[in-house]
Short mmCIF file of C-alpha atoms in Angstrom, two decimals:
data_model
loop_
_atom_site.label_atom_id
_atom_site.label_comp_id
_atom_site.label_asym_id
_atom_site.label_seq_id
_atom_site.Cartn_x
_atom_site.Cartn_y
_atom_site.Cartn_z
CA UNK A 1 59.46 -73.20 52.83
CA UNK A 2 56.85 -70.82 54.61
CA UNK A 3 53.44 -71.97 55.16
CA UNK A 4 50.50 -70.84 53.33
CA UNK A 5 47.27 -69.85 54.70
CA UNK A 6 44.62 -68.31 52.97
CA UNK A 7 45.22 -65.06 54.62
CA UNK A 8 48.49 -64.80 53.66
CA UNK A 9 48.18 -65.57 50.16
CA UNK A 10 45.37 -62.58 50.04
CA UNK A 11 47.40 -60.33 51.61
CA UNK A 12 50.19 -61.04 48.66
CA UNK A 13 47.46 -60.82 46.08
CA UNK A 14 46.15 -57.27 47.02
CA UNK A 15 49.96 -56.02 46.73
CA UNK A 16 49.40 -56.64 43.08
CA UNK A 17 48.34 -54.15 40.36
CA UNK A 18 44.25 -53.85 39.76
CA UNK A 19 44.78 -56.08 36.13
CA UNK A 20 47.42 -58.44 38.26
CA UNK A 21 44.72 -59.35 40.73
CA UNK A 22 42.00 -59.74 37.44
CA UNK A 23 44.35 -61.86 35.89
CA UNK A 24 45.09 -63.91 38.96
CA UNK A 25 41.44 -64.86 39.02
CA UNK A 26 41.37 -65.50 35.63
CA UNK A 27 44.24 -68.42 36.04
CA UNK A 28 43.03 -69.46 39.28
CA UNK A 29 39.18 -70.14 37.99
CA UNK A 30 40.54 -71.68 34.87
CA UNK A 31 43.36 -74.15 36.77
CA UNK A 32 40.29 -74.80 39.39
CA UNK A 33 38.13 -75.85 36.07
CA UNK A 34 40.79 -77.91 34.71
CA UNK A 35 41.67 -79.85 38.05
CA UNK A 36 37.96 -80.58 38.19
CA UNK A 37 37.26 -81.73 34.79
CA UNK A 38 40.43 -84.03 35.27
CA UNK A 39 38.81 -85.06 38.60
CA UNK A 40 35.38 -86.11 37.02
CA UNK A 41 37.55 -88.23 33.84
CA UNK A 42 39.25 -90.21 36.56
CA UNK A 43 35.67 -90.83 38.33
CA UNK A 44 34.28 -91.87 35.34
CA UNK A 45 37.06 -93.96 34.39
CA UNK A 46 37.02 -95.69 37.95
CA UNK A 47 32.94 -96.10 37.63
CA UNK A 48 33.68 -97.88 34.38
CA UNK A 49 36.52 -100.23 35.62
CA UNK A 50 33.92 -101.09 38.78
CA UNK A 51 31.63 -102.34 36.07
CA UNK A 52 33.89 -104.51 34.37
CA UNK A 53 35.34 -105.73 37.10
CA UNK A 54 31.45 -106.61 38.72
CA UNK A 55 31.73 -104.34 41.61
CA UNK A 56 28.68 -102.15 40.40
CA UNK A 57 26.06 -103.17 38.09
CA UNK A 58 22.83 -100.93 36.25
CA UNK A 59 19.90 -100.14 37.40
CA UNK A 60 17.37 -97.44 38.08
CA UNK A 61 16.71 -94.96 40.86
CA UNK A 62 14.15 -97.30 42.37
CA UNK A 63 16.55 -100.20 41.80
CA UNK A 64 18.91 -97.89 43.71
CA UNK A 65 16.14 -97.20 46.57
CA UNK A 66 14.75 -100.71 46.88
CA UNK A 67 18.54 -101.91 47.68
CA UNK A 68 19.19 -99.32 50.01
CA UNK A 69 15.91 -100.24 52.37
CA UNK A 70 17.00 -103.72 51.98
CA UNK A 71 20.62 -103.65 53.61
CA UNK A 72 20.58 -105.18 56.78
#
């Protein structure tokens, strides 16, 4: 399989038609959405099993601040 760079995948993209390349964008902005909302649910759901499991607890920002100036 050939290697992709950047380059070469906008050189194939301006061979398409004007409403090929709009559509392109189209998919590629909503896959790009879609890969990050799936990327924040599987944060979140790792933040929650952390606080189950103990390894993070609540606080505030100045909880947050006051710990930080504290580590040795």
């Amino acid at each position: 399989m050939q290697n992709l760079t950047i380059d070469s995948v906008l050189d194939q993209a301006e061979k398409l038609s004007f409403s090929d390349q709009v559509l392109l964008t189209e998919i590629l902005r909503k896959r790009l959405i879609e890969e990050k909302r799936r990327r924040l649910v599987q944060t979140v759901q790792e933040g929650q099993e952390e606080y189950k499991s103990g390894k993070s607890g609540k606080g505030t920002v100045d909880d947050l601040f006051n710990e930080i100036e504290n580590i040795p």
